[in-house]
Amino acid sequence: MKFYPEHYKIPDERQKPFIDALEIETFLNEAVSTKEEVLRIIAKSLDKNRLSMPEVAVLLNTEDPELVELIKQGAKELKKKVYGNRIVLFAPLYVGNLCSNNCKYCGFKSSNAAAVRKTLSDTELVNNVKALEQNGQKRLILVYGEHKTYSPEFIASNVKTVYGVKTGNGEIRRVNINAAPLEVEGFRTVKESGIGTYQVFQETYHPEAYKAYHPSGRKADYHYRLTSLDRAQEAGLDDVGIGVLFGLYDWRFEVMGLVRHTNHLEACYNVGPHTISFPRLTDAADFKVDPQYRVNDNDFTKIIAILRLAVPYTGMILTAREPKHIRTEVLQYGCSQIDAGTKLEMGAYSDKKEKVTQNLNKEQFLINDERSLAEVIDELLDTDFLPSFCTACYRKGRTGEHFMEFSVPGFIKRFCTPNAILTLSEYIMDYAGMETASKGWKVIEKNIVQLIDPTLEEEVRQRIGKIKAGERDLYF
Ligand code: SAM
Ligand code: SF4
């Protein structure tokens, strides 16, 4: 490994900026991809070791199709070995699109006068949650523009409202948040309302590019955003999600930024991010982004495989911004969560009117996968995945669970698979059509047999019996 001058290194200090563009560029410029090195790095990851920044740079600089294929195969193997076949499902719920920022890529930007601005009232929020529950959703992420209306108290009140909505057997058991960075006190208020993960995407880790895309408003301050999840940690909110909006700057730099952010959180707080998101730019109203950094499908799938190998124990979220064929491919490389039945127009879940086209003046950006939750579940079952609505770890206080999944022997077989089976059983009983139910029970049986431990198998079968008899929310 090369020696890097000391001044490139920014020490990891709590609530202090930690990205050094020169350091990242140096790693990228110096990394040489050879077959021997790529194989060594993949083997290191499969051996459950985190990769270093120079090692990630080698994978990012790999262009030989044969070696790229090895990277993808490595990610597939890691996914199988570590995570099994569960895919956790969730839905985004846009609560309000008032925004005082001017992000050049986003339809909610304050300068977009054509945007139809709306914030859901409590009644509208409840009606939307009811509609989501009636489809079988159990996990939501509430999404907000950045505006003084969306104070920590406002968000906390929304969270409590959502948890209070019950529709038949339906209930939301985990509420995550994607909203603007807060002060420590604000994060504390939101945490106390019982949220799961708080997500803040840096959008681009490159300081100069960041400045160009965020000309005004609170979000113009790169460092305030960069250190937001440090403040969350200081508030005791240790379940945080990071992300990059791919298409704003060189994707190699951005992947290095995500890895550096992960290192920083681990170094300072002893816990890495719970999830990594990698939205790719899609069209939005008043879209002002130079296409030079758009990421093509080949590079996008490679990015996901590299991220899987680089941070093997972090959850990876793929959204409906991506079309079905890309979603299907990258699920194999280790994405662990996807949204389904997604609607971005405010209030649309409870809107009975059949919508024909997406409306850019009402939505933040366009999505490319408009399938219903039922359709997505059907496809997951057809392709041997195990759809899961599990919310057990966070409710049992098992934080850092992805680390546990990765490092505690038998954790997935003992907890994750049984909980996926039980939540899928509930879904089948309450929401599935006959065909899906029949496929679903077959997939469940196949997964029960693979649990291997006869006592656990018996316990799972007993609980399924209880679910069939009407009990709900049984988990390990
Ligand atoms: N307003 C808050 C913020 O900016 O952090 C909350 C999140 S914003 C509503 C959700 C995310 O959508 C942003 O962080 C950004 O990554 C993503 N986004 C914005 N415009 C997009 C576009 N045109 N295509 C894809 N994703 C986009
Ligand atoms: Fe506002 Fe967030 Fe859109 Fe930026 S990305 S304009 S902050 S909603």
Short mmCIF file of C-alpha atoms and ligand atoms in Angstrom, two decimals:
data_model
loop_
_atom_site.label_atom_id
_atom_site.label_comp_id
_atom_site.label_asym_id
_atom_site.label_seq_id
_atom_site.Cartn_x
_atom_site.Cartn_y
_atom_site.Cartn_z
CA MET A 1 0.00 0.00 0.00
CA LYS A 2 1.18 3.52 -0.79
CA PHE A 3 2.12 6.04 1.85
CA TYR A 4 -0.15 9.08 2.03
CA PRO A 5 1.21 12.29 3.55
CA GLU A 6 -0.12 13.00 6.99
CA HIS A 7 -1.86 16.22 5.97
CA TYR A 8 -4.34 14.26 3.86
CA LYS A 9 -5.79 12.70 6.95
CA ILE A 10 -8.57 14.44 8.80
CA PRO A 11 -8.87 12.88 12.24
CA ASP A 12 -12.29 11.57 13.20
CA GLU A 13 -13.67 13.88 15.83
CA ARG A 14 -17.25 14.01 17.05
CA GLN A 15 -19.38 16.58 15.20
CA LYS A 16 -16.42 17.71 13.09
CA PRO A 17 -16.27 17.54 9.26
CA PHE A 18 -14.42 14.47 8.04
CA ILE A 19 -14.36 14.59 4.24
CA ASP A 20 -11.07 15.51 2.59
CA ALA A 21 -11.62 15.68 -1.17
CA LEU A 22 -7.88 15.54 -1.82
CA GLU A 23 -7.51 12.37 0.22
CA ILE A 24 -10.33 10.68 -1.71
CA GLU A 25 -8.93 11.81 -5.06
CA THR A 26 -5.49 10.56 -4.11
CA PHE A 27 -6.84 7.12 -3.22
CA LEU A 28 -8.69 6.99 -6.54
CA ASN A 29 -5.70 8.18 -8.58
CA GLU A 30 -3.31 5.71 -6.99
CA ALA A 31 -5.47 2.57 -7.03
CA VAL A 32 -4.54 0.00 -9.68
CA SER A 33 -6.93 -2.80 -10.48
CA THR A 34 -5.33 -6.17 -11.18
CA LYS A 35 -7.00 -9.56 -11.14
CA GLU A 36 -4.89 -10.69 -8.21
CA GLU A 37 -5.76 -7.61 -6.17
CA VAL A 38 -9.48 -7.75 -7.01
CA LEU A 39 -9.64 -11.42 -6.00
CA ARG A 40 -7.80 -10.71 -2.75
CA ILE A 41 -10.18 -7.87 -1.89
CA ILE A 42 -13.30 -9.91 -2.65
CA ALA A 43 -11.97 -12.76 -0.51
CA LYS A 44 -11.31 -10.32 2.34
CA SER A 45 -14.89 -9.12 2.23
CA LEU A 46 -16.29 -12.66 2.02
CA ASP A 47 -14.24 -13.38 5.12
CA LYS A 48 -16.38 -10.76 6.89
CA ASN A 49 -13.84 -7.95 6.95
CA ARG A 50 -14.59 -4.32 6.17
CA LEU A 51 -12.62 -2.96 3.20
CA SER A 52 -10.21 -0.04 3.52
CA MET A 53 -10.56 3.10 1.41
CA PRO A 54 -7.65 2.15 -0.92
CA GLU A 55 -9.21 -1.28 -1.41
CA VAL A 56 -12.59 0.23 -2.32
CA ALA A 57 -10.75 2.50 -4.76
CA VAL A 58 -9.29 -0.57 -6.49
CA LEU A 59 -12.78 -2.01 -7.01
CA LEU A 60 -14.04 1.35 -8.27
CA ASN A 61 -11.24 1.55 -10.81
CA THR A 62 -12.01 -1.92 -12.15
CA GLU A 63 -13.23 -1.76 -15.74
CA ASP A 64 -12.28 -5.12 -17.22
CA PRO A 65 -15.70 -6.83 -17.74
CA GLU A 66 -14.35 -10.14 -16.46
CA LEU A 67 -13.22 -8.54 -13.19
CA VAL A 68 -16.45 -6.53 -12.85
CA GLU A 69 -18.32 -9.82 -13.15
CA LEU A 70 -16.15 -11.26 -10.36
CA ILE A 71 -17.10 -8.30 -8.17
CA LYS A 72 -20.79 -8.87 -8.87
CA GLN A 73 -20.44 -12.60 -8.18
CA GLY A 74 -18.64 -11.77 -4.93
CA ALA A 75 -21.50 -9.48 -3.86
CA LYS A 76 -24.02 -12.18 -4.74
CA GLU A 77 -22.15 -14.74 -2.68
CA LEU A 78 -21.84 -12.39 0.28
CA LYS A 79 -25.53 -11.60 0.12
CA LYS A 80 -26.40 -15.31 0.11
CA LYS A 81 -23.89 -16.24 2.78
CA VAL A 82 -24.72 -13.41 5.16
CA TYR A 83 -28.25 -12.20 4.54
CA GLY A 84 -30.10 -15.12 3.04
CA ASN A 85 -33.10 -14.36 0.87
CA ARG A 86 -35.16 -11.89 2.94
CA ILE A 87 -36.24 -8.57 1.46
CA VAL A 88 -37.80 -6.05 3.84
CA LEU A 89 -40.65 -3.98 2.39
CA PHE A 90 -41.69 -0.43 3.22
CA ALA A 91 -43.53 2.56 1.74
CA PRO A 92 -42.62 6.27 1.66
CA LEU A 93 -45.29 8.71 2.80
CA TYR A 94 -44.77 12.32 1.73
CA VAL A 95 -46.16 14.54 4.47
CA GLY A 96 -45.27 17.99 3.19
CA ASN A 97 -43.46 19.66 0.30
CA LEU A 98 -43.00 23.19 1.62
CA CYS A 99 -39.33 23.94 1.14
CA SER A 100 -37.04 26.87 1.68
CA ASN A 101 -34.09 25.38 -0.19
CA ASN A 102 -33.28 25.53 -3.86
CA CYS A 103 -31.69 22.19 -4.73
CA LYS A 104 -31.26 22.31 -8.49
CA TYR A 105 -32.37 18.71 -8.99
CA CYS A 106 -35.56 18.70 -6.92
CA GLY A 107 -39.13 19.56 -7.92
CA PHE A 108 -39.85 20.90 -4.40
CA LYS A 109 -37.26 23.71 -4.68
CA SER A 110 -38.61 27.04 -3.43
CA SER A 111 -38.06 28.75 -6.79
CA ASN A 112 -40.41 26.28 -8.54
CA ALA A 113 -43.56 28.40 -8.54
CA ALA A 114 -45.50 25.73 -10.44
CA ALA A 115 -45.19 23.21 -7.59
CA VAL A 116 -48.49 22.53 -5.86
CA ARG A 117 -47.56 22.98 -2.18
CA LYS A 118 -49.25 20.89 0.42
CA THR A 119 -48.87 19.60 3.96
CA LEU A 120 -51.11 16.74 5.05
CA SER A 121 -53.54 17.65 7.82
CA ASP A 122 -53.88 15.18 10.69
CA THR A 123 -57.04 13.79 9.10
CA GLU A 124 -55.33 13.38 5.73
CA LEU A 125 -52.34 11.74 7.41
CA VAL A 126 -54.62 9.28 9.19
CA ASN A 127 -56.53 8.50 5.97
CA ASN A 128 -53.31 7.83 4.09
CA VAL A 129 -51.99 5.59 6.84
CA LYS A 130 -55.28 3.68 6.87
CA ALA A 131 -55.02 3.15 3.11
CA LEU A 132 -51.43 1.90 3.46
CA GLU A 133 -52.42 -0.42 6.30
CA GLN A 134 -55.27 -1.80 4.18
CA ASN A 135 -52.67 -2.85 1.61
CA GLY A 136 -50.61 -4.63 4.26
CA GLN A 137 -47.81 -2.12 4.86
CA LYS A 138 -46.17 -2.25 8.30
CA ARG A 139 -43.16 0.05 7.83
CA LEU A 140 -43.28 3.65 6.63
CA ILE A 141 -40.81 6.40 5.99
CA LEU A 142 -42.24 9.90 6.42
CA VAL A 143 -40.71 12.41 4.01
CA TYR A 144 -40.61 16.21 4.31
CA GLY A 145 -39.27 19.26 2.51
CA GLU A 146 -37.04 21.54 4.59
CA HIS A 147 -39.23 24.23 6.13
CA LYS A 148 -39.80 25.81 9.52
CA THR A 149 -43.28 24.23 9.59
CA TYR A 150 -41.66 20.81 9.86
CA SER A 151 -40.20 21.35 13.33
CA PRO A 152 -39.06 18.43 15.50
CA GLU A 153 -42.30 18.76 17.46
CA PHE A 154 -44.35 18.63 14.24
CA ILE A 155 -42.52 15.51 13.04
CA ALA A 156 -42.80 13.86 16.48
CA SER A 157 -46.52 14.55 16.53
CA ASN A 158 -46.92 12.99 13.05
CA VAL A 159 -45.03 9.90 14.23
CA LYS A 160 -47.31 9.45 17.24
CA THR A 161 -50.37 9.93 15.02
CA VAL A 162 -49.15 7.26 12.60
CA TYR A 163 -48.49 4.72 15.37
CA GLY A 164 -51.99 5.35 16.70
CA VAL A 165 -53.79 4.39 13.47
CA LYS A 166 -55.17 0.83 13.47
CA THR A 167 -57.25 -0.60 10.64
CA GLY A 168 -58.55 -4.11 11.29
CA ASN A 169 -55.38 -6.14 11.84
CA GLY A 170 -53.39 -3.37 10.19
CA GLU A 171 -50.94 -1.18 12.05
CA ILE A 172 -47.66 0.60 11.34
CA ARG A 173 -44.93 -0.86 13.52
CA ARG A 174 -41.95 1.16 12.41
CA VAL A 175 -41.83 4.79 11.31
CA ASN A 176 -38.60 6.06 9.76
CA ILE A 177 -37.93 9.68 8.83
CA ASN A 178 -36.32 11.42 5.84
CA ALA A 179 -36.21 15.10 6.64
CA ALA A 180 -33.85 18.02 7.08
CA PRO A 181 -30.92 17.90 9.51
CA LEU A 182 -31.80 18.94 13.08
CA GLU A 183 -29.99 20.27 16.11
CA VAL A 184 -29.15 17.77 18.89
CA GLU A 185 -32.24 18.81 20.86
CA GLY A 186 -34.45 18.35 17.79
CA PHE A 187 -33.12 14.86 17.15
CA ARG A 188 -33.84 14.03 20.80
CA THR A 189 -37.46 15.15 20.43
CA VAL A 190 -37.94 13.06 17.30
CA LYS A 191 -36.24 10.03 18.84
CA GLU A 192 -38.55 10.18 21.84
CA SER A 193 -41.56 9.83 19.55
CA GLY A 194 -40.33 6.30 18.79
CA ILE A 195 -38.85 6.48 15.31
CA GLY A 196 -36.72 3.79 13.73
CA THR A 197 -34.15 5.31 11.36
CA TYR A 198 -33.48 9.00 10.63
CA GLN A 199 -32.12 9.45 7.11
CA VAL A 200 -30.18 12.43 5.80
CA PHE A 201 -28.55 12.07 2.38
CA GLN A 202 -25.46 14.17 1.73
CA GLU A 203 -26.51 14.19 -1.97
CA THR A 204 -22.89 14.76 -3.05
CA TYR A 205 -19.81 14.47 -0.86
CA HIS A 206 -17.82 16.73 -3.15
CA PRO A 207 -17.71 20.17 -1.46
CA GLU A 208 -17.50 22.24 -4.66
CA ALA A 209 -20.18 20.30 -6.49
CA TYR A 210 -22.35 20.51 -3.37
CA LYS A 211 -22.06 24.28 -3.37
CA ALA A 212 -23.16 24.50 -7.00
CA TYR A 213 -26.27 22.37 -6.51
CA HIS A 214 -27.38 24.03 -3.27
CA PRO A 215 -27.20 27.76 -3.90
CA SER A 216 -29.42 28.98 -1.07
CA GLY A 217 -31.31 28.09 2.08
CA ARG A 218 -30.11 26.10 5.12
CA LYS A 219 -29.02 23.23 2.90
CA ALA A 220 -26.35 25.42 1.29
CA ASP A 221 -24.15 24.70 4.35
CA TYR A 222 -22.21 21.54 3.39
CA HIS A 223 -20.69 21.01 6.82
CA TYR A 224 -23.93 21.46 8.73
CA ARG A 225 -25.43 18.69 6.62
CA LEU A 226 -22.32 16.50 6.76
CA THR A 227 -22.32 16.50 10.57
CA SER A 228 -26.09 16.10 10.96
CA LEU A 229 -25.96 12.43 11.86
CA ASP A 230 -23.24 13.14 14.40
CA ARG A 231 -25.78 15.37 16.12
CA ALA A 232 -28.30 12.54 15.89
CA GLN A 233 -25.79 10.26 17.64
CA GLU A 234 -25.18 12.89 20.32
CA ALA A 235 -28.95 12.87 20.89
CA GLY A 236 -28.87 9.10 21.40
CA LEU A 237 -30.44 8.47 18.01
CA ASP A 238 -28.03 5.79 16.88
CA ASP A 239 -30.12 4.40 14.06
CA VAL A 240 -29.22 6.60 11.09
CA GLY A 241 -29.24 6.31 7.30
CA ILE A 242 -26.78 7.90 4.88
CA GLY A 243 -27.06 8.32 1.12
CA VAL A 244 -25.85 9.87 -2.09
CA LEU A 245 -27.91 11.16 -4.99
CA PHE A 246 -26.05 9.53 -7.87
CA GLY A 247 -25.80 11.73 -10.94
CA LEU A 248 -24.55 14.94 -9.31
CA TYR A 249 -20.83 14.17 -9.37
CA ASP A 250 -18.34 11.41 -10.27
CA TRP A 251 -19.82 8.21 -8.81
CA ARG A 252 -16.40 6.89 -7.79
CA PHE A 253 -15.89 9.87 -5.54
CA GLU A 254 -19.37 9.45 -4.06
CA VAL A 255 -18.87 5.78 -3.16
CA MET A 256 -15.62 6.75 -1.41
CA GLY A 257 -17.59 9.46 0.44
CA LEU A 258 -20.14 6.93 1.67
CA VAL A 259 -17.38 4.63 2.91
CA ARG A 260 -15.60 7.54 4.60
CA HIS A 261 -18.86 8.57 6.30
CA THR A 262 -19.31 5.01 7.52
CA ASN A 263 -15.76 4.96 8.90
CA HIS A 264 -16.36 8.25 10.67
CA LEU A 265 -19.55 7.10 12.42
CA GLU A 266 -17.87 3.85 13.44
CA ALA A 267 -14.77 5.62 14.72
CA CYS A 268 -16.66 8.20 16.77
CA TYR A 269 -19.78 6.37 17.91
CA ASN A 270 -18.87 2.74 17.55
CA VAL A 271 -21.85 2.14 15.29
CA GLY A 272 -21.98 2.52 11.54
CA PRO A 273 -25.02 3.70 9.60
CA HIS A 274 -27.99 1.39 9.76
CA THR A 275 -28.71 1.87 6.08
CA ILE A 276 -27.15 3.26 2.92
CA SER A 277 -29.37 4.65 0.16
CA PHE A 278 -28.24 5.26 -3.40
CA PRO A 279 -30.99 7.13 -5.23
CA ARG A 280 -30.22 7.83 -8.87
CA LEU A 281 -31.37 11.15 -10.32
CA THR A 282 -34.66 11.03 -12.15
CA ASP A 283 -36.59 13.79 -13.89
CA ALA A 284 -38.18 16.48 -11.79
CA ALA A 285 -39.96 19.75 -12.46
CA ASP A 286 -37.62 22.65 -13.26
CA PHE A 287 -34.71 20.19 -13.40
CA LYS A 288 -31.37 21.98 -13.79
CA VAL A 289 -28.67 19.35 -13.79
CA ASP A 290 -25.92 18.90 -16.35
CA PRO A 291 -26.17 15.28 -17.59
CA GLN A 292 -22.38 14.71 -17.54
CA TYR A 293 -22.47 12.73 -14.28
CA ARG A 294 -25.57 10.63 -14.98
CA VAL A 295 -24.89 7.03 -13.99
CA ASN A 296 -25.71 4.36 -16.56
CA ASP A 297 -27.21 0.98 -15.66
CA ASN A 298 -23.91 -0.88 -15.90
CA ASP A 299 -22.14 1.46 -13.55
CA PHE A 300 -25.12 1.59 -11.21
CA THR A 301 -25.23 -2.18 -10.74
CA LYS A 302 -21.45 -2.19 -10.25
CA ILE A 303 -21.75 0.54 -7.58
CA ILE A 304 -24.21 -1.57 -5.61
CA ALA A 305 -22.03 -4.67 -5.78
CA ILE A 306 -18.99 -2.66 -4.62
CA LEU A 307 -20.91 -1.07 -1.74
CA ARG A 308 -22.11 -4.51 -0.64
CA LEU A 309 -18.53 -5.75 -0.47
CA ALA A 310 -17.19 -2.53 1.10
CA VAL A 311 -19.63 -2.36 4.03
CA PRO A 312 -20.91 -5.91 4.35
CA TYR A 313 -23.07 -5.40 7.44
CA THR A 314 -25.03 -2.29 6.51
CA GLY A 315 -28.59 -2.43 5.19
CA MET A 316 -28.94 -1.25 1.59
CA ILE A 317 -32.10 0.46 0.37
CA LEU A 318 -33.27 0.46 -3.22
CA THR A 319 -36.20 2.66 -4.21
CA ALA A 320 -38.87 2.83 -6.90
CA ARG A 321 -36.83 5.49 -8.69
CA GLU A 322 -35.36 2.42 -10.39
CA PRO A 323 -37.23 0.44 -13.05
CA LYS A 324 -38.30 -3.15 -12.40
CA HIS A 325 -35.48 -4.80 -14.36
CA ILE A 326 -32.78 -2.95 -12.41
CA ARG A 327 -34.52 -3.66 -9.11
CA THR A 328 -34.67 -7.35 -9.96
CA GLU A 329 -30.98 -7.51 -10.87
CA VAL A 330 -29.57 -5.61 -7.90
CA LEU A 331 -31.64 -7.43 -5.32
CA GLN A 332 -29.21 -10.28 -5.89
CA TYR A 333 -26.23 -8.08 -5.01
CA GLY A 334 -27.37 -7.43 -1.51
CA CYS A 335 -30.08 -4.80 -1.30
CA SER A 336 -32.01 -5.67 1.80
CA GLN A 337 -34.93 -3.22 1.67
CA ILE A 338 -37.18 -1.96 -1.12
CA ASP A 339 -40.26 0.23 -1.24
CA ALA A 340 -43.37 -1.11 -2.91
CA GLY A 341 -46.70 0.35 -3.93
CA THR A 342 -45.01 3.76 -3.90
CA LYS A 343 -46.90 7.00 -4.60
CA LEU A 344 -45.13 10.31 -4.29
CA GLU A 345 -48.06 12.67 -4.71
CA MET A 346 -49.12 14.01 -1.35
CA GLY A 347 -52.30 12.31 -0.13
CA ALA A 348 -52.39 9.91 -3.09
CA TYR A 349 -52.61 6.70 -1.04
CA SER A 350 -56.11 7.56 0.15
CA ASP A 351 -57.17 9.10 -3.16
CA LYS A 352 -59.75 6.77 -4.69
CA LYS A 353 -59.37 8.21 -8.20
CA GLU A 354 -57.41 6.02 -10.59
CA LYS A 355 -54.32 8.02 -11.51
CA VAL A 356 -53.17 7.79 -15.11
CA THR A 357 -49.90 9.70 -15.22
CA GLN A 358 -47.44 11.05 -12.69
CA ASN A 359 -47.67 14.81 -12.26
CA LEU A 360 -44.35 16.62 -11.91
CA ASN A 361 -45.95 19.65 -10.32
CA LYS A 362 -47.24 17.52 -7.48
CA GLU A 363 -44.36 15.09 -7.07
CA GLN A 364 -40.76 15.53 -6.08
CA PHE A 365 -39.45 13.48 -9.00
CA LEU A 366 -40.62 10.68 -11.28
CA ILE A 367 -40.57 7.05 -10.21
CA ASN A 368 -39.95 4.17 -12.59
CA ASP A 369 -41.56 1.31 -10.72
CA GLU A 370 -45.26 1.87 -10.12
CA ARG A 371 -46.17 -1.69 -9.15
CA SER A 372 -48.47 -2.28 -6.19
CA LEU A 373 -47.26 -3.94 -2.99
CA ALA A 374 -49.15 -7.10 -4.00
CA GLU A 375 -47.41 -7.20 -7.40
CA VAL A 376 -43.97 -6.73 -5.84
CA ILE A 377 -44.63 -9.47 -3.28
CA ASP A 378 -45.78 -11.77 -6.05
CA GLU A 379 -42.59 -11.24 -7.98
CA LEU A 380 -40.41 -11.71 -4.88
CA LEU A 381 -42.13 -15.04 -4.19
CA ASP A 382 -41.69 -16.11 -7.82
CA THR A 383 -37.97 -15.40 -7.65
CA ASP A 384 -37.40 -17.25 -4.37
CA PHE A 385 -37.09 -14.22 -2.10
CA LEU A 386 -38.75 -14.11 1.29
CA PRO A 387 -40.71 -10.84 1.67
CA SER A 388 -40.51 -9.53 5.23
CA PHE A 389 -42.29 -6.86 7.26
CA CYS A 390 -40.19 -7.57 10.34
CA THR A 391 -39.79 -4.79 12.90
CA ALA A 392 -38.57 -6.96 15.77
CA CYS A 393 -35.02 -5.79 16.42
CA TYR A 394 -35.78 -2.17 17.03
CA ARG A 395 -38.79 -3.02 19.19
CA LYS A 396 -36.72 -5.48 21.21
CA GLY A 397 -33.96 -2.89 21.61
CA ARG A 398 -31.52 -4.91 19.51
CA THR A 399 -29.77 -1.94 17.96
CA GLY A 400 -26.85 -2.34 15.60
CA GLU A 401 -28.79 -5.33 14.30
CA HIS A 402 -27.16 -5.40 10.91
CA PHE A 403 -23.88 -5.87 12.64
CA MET A 404 -25.46 -8.72 14.56
CA GLU A 405 -26.88 -10.25 11.41
CA PHE A 406 -23.41 -10.23 10.04
CA SER A 407 -21.31 -11.26 12.98
CA VAL A 408 -23.41 -13.28 15.43
CA PRO A 409 -23.41 -16.87 14.23
CA GLY A 410 -26.92 -18.11 13.56
CA PHE A 411 -28.55 -14.70 14.13
CA ILE A 412 -30.38 -14.74 10.81
CA LYS A 413 -31.65 -18.30 11.26
CA ARG A 414 -32.62 -17.64 14.88
CA PHE A 415 -34.36 -14.28 14.44
CA CYS A 416 -34.57 -12.77 10.94
CA THR A 417 -35.91 -15.72 8.94
CA PRO A 418 -38.51 -16.74 11.56
CA ASN A 419 -39.70 -13.13 11.83
CA ALA A 420 -39.88 -12.80 8.04
CA ILE A 421 -41.93 -16.03 7.95
CA LEU A 422 -44.31 -14.80 10.66
CA THR A 423 -44.85 -11.36 9.10
CA LEU A 424 -45.39 -12.93 5.67
CA SER A 425 -47.91 -15.34 7.25
CA GLU A 426 -49.81 -12.33 8.63
CA TYR A 427 -49.75 -10.68 5.21
CA ILE A 428 -51.10 -13.81 3.57
CA MET A 429 -53.91 -14.19 6.10
CA ASP A 430 -54.97 -10.53 5.99
CA TYR A 431 -54.23 -9.19 2.50
CA ALA A 432 -53.15 -11.75 -0.11
CA GLY A 433 -55.24 -13.07 -3.01
CA MET A 434 -55.58 -16.85 -3.40
CA GLU A 435 -52.75 -17.27 -5.88
CA THR A 436 -50.28 -15.24 -3.83
CA ALA A 437 -51.36 -17.09 -0.69
CA SER A 438 -50.68 -20.44 -2.29
CA LYS A 439 -47.24 -19.34 -3.52
CA GLY A 440 -46.52 -17.71 -0.17
CA TRP A 441 -47.24 -20.79 1.94
CA LYS A 442 -44.94 -22.82 -0.33
CA VAL A 443 -42.10 -20.32 0.13
CA ILE A 444 -42.74 -20.33 3.88
CA GLU A 445 -42.58 -24.13 4.06
CA LYS A 446 -39.32 -24.14 2.10
CA ASN A 447 -37.80 -21.62 4.49
CA ILE A 448 -39.04 -23.40 7.62
CA VAL A 449 -37.37 -26.62 6.57
CA GLN A 450 -34.11 -24.74 6.04
CA LEU A 451 -34.13 -23.50 9.64
CA ILE A 452 -32.56 -26.87 10.52
CA ASP A 453 -33.09 -26.51 14.31
CA PRO A 454 -36.14 -28.79 15.06
CA THR A 455 -37.10 -26.89 18.24
CA LEU A 456 -37.15 -23.57 16.40
CA GLU A 457 -38.99 -25.13 13.48
CA GLU A 458 -41.66 -26.41 15.87
CA GLU A 459 -41.92 -23.00 17.57
CA VAL A 460 -42.36 -21.24 14.21
CA ARG A 461 -45.04 -23.74 13.13
CA GLN A 462 -46.90 -23.21 16.41
CA ARG A 463 -46.84 -19.45 15.95
CA ILE A 464 -48.11 -19.74 12.37
CA GLY A 465 -50.96 -21.80 13.84
CA LYS A 466 -51.69 -18.94 16.24
CA ILE A 467 -51.62 -16.42 13.38
CA LYS A 468 -54.08 -18.58 11.45
CA ALA A 469 -56.27 -18.56 14.56
CA GLY A 470 -56.24 -14.75 14.63
CA GLU A 471 -53.26 -13.73 16.82
CA ARG A 472 -50.97 -11.02 15.42
CA ASP A 473 -47.60 -9.39 15.99
CA LEU A 474 -45.71 -12.48 17.16
CA TYR A 475 -41.97 -12.11 16.89
CA PHE A 476 -38.64 -13.41 18.18
N1 SAM B 1 -35.95 17.76 2.12
C1 SAM B 1 -35.14 16.86 2.86
C2 SAM B 1 -33.74 16.80 2.34
O1 SAM B 1 -33.49 17.36 1.28
O2 SAM B 1 -32.92 16.18 2.99
C3 SAM B 1 -35.79 15.53 2.87
C4 SAM B 1 -35.57 14.63 1.79
S1 SAM B 1 -35.98 14.89 0.14
C5 SAM B 1 -37.69 15.10 0.18
C6 SAM B 1 -35.59 13.21 -0.22
C7 SAM B 1 -34.44 12.94 -1.12
O3 SAM B 1 -34.91 12.92 -2.44
C8 SAM B 1 -33.31 13.92 -1.19
O4 SAM B 1 -32.42 13.74 -0.12
C9 SAM B 1 -32.68 13.61 -2.55
O5 SAM B 1 -31.61 12.70 -2.43
C10 SAM B 1 -33.80 12.93 -3.32
N2 SAM B 1 -34.13 13.62 -4.56
C11 SAM B 1 -34.35 14.94 -4.74
N3 SAM B 1 -34.56 15.20 -6.05
C12 SAM B 1 -34.44 14.03 -6.73
C13 SAM B 1 -34.53 13.65 -8.11
N4 SAM B 1 -34.75 14.53 -9.07
N5 SAM B 1 -34.34 12.35 -8.43
C14 SAM B 1 -34.11 11.43 -7.49
N6 SAM B 1 -34.03 11.72 -6.17
C15 SAM B 1 -34.18 13.01 -5.79
FE1 SF4 B 2 -36.20 20.81 -0.53
FE2 SF4 B 2 -35.16 18.39 0.05
FE3 SF4 B 2 -36.05 19.00 -2.42
FE4 SF4 B 2 -33.86 20.11 -1.55
S1 SF4 B 2 -34.17 17.88 -1.87
S2 SF4 B 2 -35.51 21.19 -2.61
S3 SF4 B 2 -34.31 20.36 0.59
S4 SF4 B 2 -37.27 18.82 -0.58
#
